[in-house]
mmCIF file of C-alpha atoms in Angstrom:
data_model
loop_
_atom_site.group_PDB
_atom_site.id
_atom_site.type_symbol
_atom_site.label_atom_id
_atom_site.label_comp_id
_atom_site.label_asym_id
_atom_site.label_seq_id
_atom_site.Cartn_x
_atom_site.Cartn_y
_atom_site.Cartn_z
ATOM 1 C CA GLU A 17 -29.740 -178.647 -5.188
ATOM 2 C CA ALA A 18 -29.863 -181.082 -8.286
ATOM 3 C CA TYR A 19 -32.731 -180.668 -10.883
ATOM 4 C CA ALA A 20 -31.881 -183.580 -13.047
ATOM 5 C CA THR A 21 -32.761 -187.174 -12.184
ATOM 6 C CA GLU A 22 -30.126 -189.345 -10.611
ATOM 7 C CA ASP A 23 -29.845 -191.278 -13.941
ATOM 8 C CA ALA A 24 -29.380 -188.082 -15.848
ATOM 9 C CA LEU A 25 -26.596 -187.040 -13.430
ATOM 10 C CA LYS A 26 -24.866 -190.386 -14.013
ATOM 11 C CA VAL A 27 -24.992 -190.077 -17.740
ATOM 12 C CA GLY A 28 -23.852 -186.421 -17.580
ATOM 13 C CA ARG A 29 -20.707 -187.585 -15.632
ATOM 14 C CA TYR A 30 -20.021 -190.684 -17.703
ATOM 15 C CA HIS A 31 -17.417 -188.904 -19.833
ATOM 16 C CA CYS A 32 -15.428 -188.264 -16.689
ATOM 17 C CA LEU A 33 -14.894 -191.973 -16.296
ATOM 18 C CA ARG A 34 -13.313 -192.408 -19.758
ATOM 19 C CA GLU A 35 -9.690 -193.194 -20.152
ATOM 20 C CA GLY A 36 -7.574 -190.018 -20.536
ATOM 21 C CA TRP A 37 -10.233 -187.701 -18.998
ATOM 22 C CA ASP A 38 -7.999 -186.502 -16.190
ATOM 23 C CA ASP A 39 -5.253 -185.501 -18.580
ATOM 24 C CA ALA A 40 -7.631 -183.888 -20.981
ATOM 25 C CA PHE A 41 -9.398 -181.902 -18.219
ATOM 26 C CA LEU A 42 -6.053 -180.667 -16.995
ATOM 27 C CA SER A 43 -4.952 -179.573 -20.425
ATOM 28 C CA PHE A 44 -8.455 -177.883 -20.882
ATOM 29 C CA MET A 45 -8.003 -175.936 -17.678
ATOM 30 C CA LYS A 46 -4.401 -174.905 -18.470
ATOM 31 C CA SER A 47 -5.609 -173.584 -21.822
ATOM 32 C CA GLY A 48 -7.829 -171.106 -20.110
ATOM 33 C CA GLY A 49 -10.926 -173.301 -20.012
ATOM 34 C CA PHE A 50 -14.198 -172.488 -21.819
ATOM 35 C CA SER A 51 -14.411 -169.465 -24.125
ATOM 36 C CA PRO A 52 -16.604 -169.031 -27.232
ATOM 37 C CA SER A 53 -14.742 -169.794 -30.411
ATOM 38 C CA LYS A 54 -13.878 -167.321 -33.032
ATOM 39 C CA LYS A 55 -16.331 -169.190 -35.254
ATOM 40 C CA VAL A 56 -19.206 -168.217 -33.121
ATOM 41 C CA GLU A 57 -19.188 -164.587 -34.430
ATOM 42 C CA LYS A 58 -19.665 -165.960 -37.870
ATOM 43 C CA ILE A 59 -22.997 -167.427 -37.095
ATOM 44 C CA ASP A 60 -25.221 -165.024 -39.022
ATOM 45 C CA VAL A 61 -28.645 -166.526 -38.288
ATOM 46 C CA PRO A 62 -30.939 -165.984 -35.447
ATOM 47 C CA SER A 63 -29.721 -167.964 -32.385
ATOM 48 C CA LEU A 64 -31.421 -168.933 -29.264
ATOM 49 C CA ILE A 65 -29.328 -169.384 -26.150
ATOM 50 C CA LEU A 66 -30.940 -171.488 -23.428
ATOM 51 C CA TRP A 67 -29.090 -171.333 -20.034
ATOM 52 C CA GLY A 68 -30.008 -172.922 -16.772
ATOM 53 C CA ARG A 69 -30.185 -170.203 -14.102
ATOM 54 C CA GLN A 70 -28.660 -172.569 -11.546
ATOM 55 C CA ASP A 71 -25.889 -173.942 -13.824
ATOM 56 C CA GLY A 72 -23.090 -174.912 -11.526
ATOM 57 C CA ILE A 73 -20.731 -175.911 -14.389
ATOM 58 C CA LEU A 74 -20.641 -172.795 -16.553
ATOM 59 C CA ASP A 75 -21.458 -169.530 -14.842
ATOM 60 C CA GLY A 76 -24.334 -168.063 -16.924
ATOM 61 C CA LYS A 77 -23.615 -164.508 -15.619
ATOM 62 C CA GLU A 78 -20.162 -164.749 -17.283
ATOM 63 C CA PHE A 79 -20.650 -167.008 -20.311
ATOM 64 C CA ALA A 80 -24.161 -166.417 -21.480
ATOM 65 C CA ASP A 81 -23.364 -162.741 -22.022
ATOM 66 C CA LYS A 82 -20.259 -163.648 -24.064
ATOM 67 C CA PHE A 83 -22.560 -165.404 -26.547
ATOM 68 C CA VAL A 84 -25.086 -162.612 -26.565
ATOM 69 C CA GLU A 85 -22.401 -160.152 -27.229
ATOM 70 C CA THR A 86 -20.631 -162.275 -29.962
ATOM 71 C CA LEU A 87 -23.664 -163.501 -31.913
ATOM 72 C CA PRO A 88 -25.171 -160.817 -34.165
ATOM 73 C CA ASP A 89 -28.831 -162.009 -33.633
ATOM 74 C CA ALA A 90 -29.003 -163.782 -30.340
ATOM 75 C CA GLU A 91 -31.859 -164.214 -27.911
ATOM 76 C CA LEU A 92 -31.004 -165.319 -24.331
ATOM 77 C CA CYS A 93 -33.551 -167.359 -22.381
ATOM 78 C CA TRP A 94 -32.865 -168.179 -18.780
ATOM 79 C CA VAL A 95 -34.291 -171.483 -17.703
ATOM 80 C CA GLU A 96 -35.387 -171.349 -14.067
ATOM 81 C CA GLU A 97 -34.890 -174.133 -11.520
ATOM 82 C CA CYS A 98 -32.340 -175.633 -13.952
ATOM 83 C CA GLY A 99 -28.695 -176.501 -13.927
ATOM 84 C CA HIS A 100 -26.437 -177.450 -16.829
ATOM 85 C CA VAL A 101 -28.798 -179.526 -18.875
ATOM 86 C CA PRO A 102 -32.111 -177.706 -19.577
ATOM 87 C CA HIS A 103 -33.296 -180.474 -22.030
ATOM 88 C CA LEU A 104 -33.258 -182.990 -19.228
ATOM 89 C CA GLU A 105 -34.032 -180.757 -16.173
ATOM 90 C CA GLN A 106 -36.871 -178.722 -17.755
ATOM 91 C CA PRO A 107 -37.696 -180.634 -21.000
ATOM 92 C CA GLU A 108 -41.181 -179.271 -21.580
ATOM 93 C CA PHE A 109 -40.191 -175.634 -21.009
ATOM 94 C CA THR A 110 -37.023 -176.109 -23.096
ATOM 95 C CA ALA A 111 -39.001 -177.770 -25.984
ATOM 96 C CA GLU A 112 -41.633 -175.013 -25.995
ATOM 97 C CA LYS A 113 -38.963 -172.270 -26.097
ATOM 98 C CA ILE A 114 -37.189 -173.909 -28.919
ATOM 99 C CA ALA A 115 -40.469 -174.525 -30.857
ATOM 100 C CA SER A 116 -41.637 -170.930 -30.250
ATOM 101 C CA PHE A 117 -38.310 -169.550 -31.356
ATOM 102 C CA LEU A 118 -38.450 -171.610 -34.523
ATOM 103 C CA ARG A 119 -42.024 -170.447 -35.200
ATOM 104 C CA SER A 120 -41.097 -166.844 -34.729
ATOM 105 C CA ASP A 121 -41.008 -164.330 -37.582
ATOM 106 C CA LYS A 122 -37.181 -164.451 -37.462
ATOM 107 C CA PHE A 123 -37.391 -167.434 -39.810
ATOM 108 C CA GLU A 124 -40.009 -166.242 -42.333
ATOM 109 C CA ASP A 125 -37.638 -166.039 -45.157
ATOM 110 C CA VAL A 126 -35.052 -168.578 -44.140
ATOM 111 C CA VAL A 127 -36.496 -171.848 -45.671
ATOM 112 C CA PRO A 128 -39.794 -173.137 -46.941
ATOM 113 C CA ALA A 129 -42.360 -174.408 -44.443
ATOM 114 C CA VAL A 130 -42.348 -178.059 -43.471
ATOM 115 C CA SER A 131 -45.520 -177.792 -41.344
ATOM 116 C CA THR A 132 -48.175 -175.393 -40.881
ATOM 117 C CA SER A 133 -49.849 -177.059 -37.844
ATOM 118 C CA SER A 134 -49.326 -175.335 -34.610
ATOM 119 C CA SER A 135 -51.152 -178.053 -32.547
ATOM 120 C CA SER A 136 -47.826 -179.402 -31.238
ATOM 121 C CA PRO A 137 -44.886 -177.571 -29.764
ATOM 122 C CA PHE A 138 -42.836 -179.612 -32.286
ATOM 123 C CA SER A 139 -44.618 -178.168 -35.391
ATOM 124 C CA PHE A 140 -42.034 -175.698 -36.509
ATOM 125 C CA GLY A 141 -44.081 -173.794 -39.029
ATOM 126 C CA ASN A 142 -41.799 -171.704 -41.313
ATOM 127 C CA VAL A 143 -38.630 -173.570 -40.342
ATOM 128 C CA GLY A 144 -37.109 -176.225 -42.557
ATOM 129 C CA GLY A 145 -35.850 -179.701 -41.731
ATOM 130 C CA ILE A 146 -32.249 -178.546 -41.446
ATOM 131 C CA ALA A 147 -32.893 -176.204 -38.504
ATOM 132 C CA ALA A 148 -35.239 -178.741 -36.832
ATOM 133 C CA ALA A 149 -32.710 -181.558 -37.343
ATOM 134 C CA GLY A 150 -30.023 -179.366 -35.874
ATOM 135 C CA VAL A 151 -32.116 -178.749 -32.784
ATOM 136 C CA ALA A 152 -32.738 -182.474 -32.411
ATOM 137 C CA ALA A 153 -29.089 -183.291 -32.747
ATOM 138 C CA MET A 154 -27.964 -180.672 -30.238
ATOM 139 C CA ALA A 155 -30.563 -181.873 -27.771
ATOM 140 C CA ALA A 156 -29.489 -185.475 -28.232
ATOM 141 C CA ALA A 157 -25.882 -184.441 -27.769
ATOM 142 C CA GLY A 158 -26.578 -182.915 -24.469
ATOM 143 C CA THR A 159 -25.351 -179.455 -25.178
ATOM 144 C CA ALA A 160 -25.689 -176.925 -22.324
ATOM 145 C CA VAL A 161 -25.852 -173.945 -24.579
ATOM 146 C CA THR A 162 -28.172 -174.506 -27.487
ATOM 147 C CA LEU A 163 -27.452 -172.381 -30.616
ATOM 148 C CA ILE A 164 -30.042 -172.701 -33.192
ATOM 149 C CA GLY A 165 -29.397 -171.790 -36.792
ATOM 150 C CA SER A 166 -29.520 -173.257 -40.230
ATOM 151 C CA ASN A 167 -25.808 -172.794 -41.257
#
């Protein structure tokens, strides 16, 4: 069962049509495939991991736990009725979880406030523009796993 729109699925597969994709994918699989980088453990800020419960591309049972175990201050949030792209498949839920995380007390001493309004899920309260811009950039890039931090 697909949760994204047909257009979202087309966009999500677009990279597979690019020249060199077949060779790159084969090389990737021969290398052992996906594994969190050694740099992930160096992330020392609170991190939110959003993972689609029905992700058919990266098995959350295997990979989400690797992030939780590797990151020193990680919070895992399963996105129900969602595959590989939570920001497209469950955008309201995803935006609210990100906004709630950024408004949490985890960020009280990180950076000065940019907004104190809580009328919108996009008012981040005590989180500065760097973290908010990072979230927007990651969402625009279409990341399946969203790591939020200010470093």
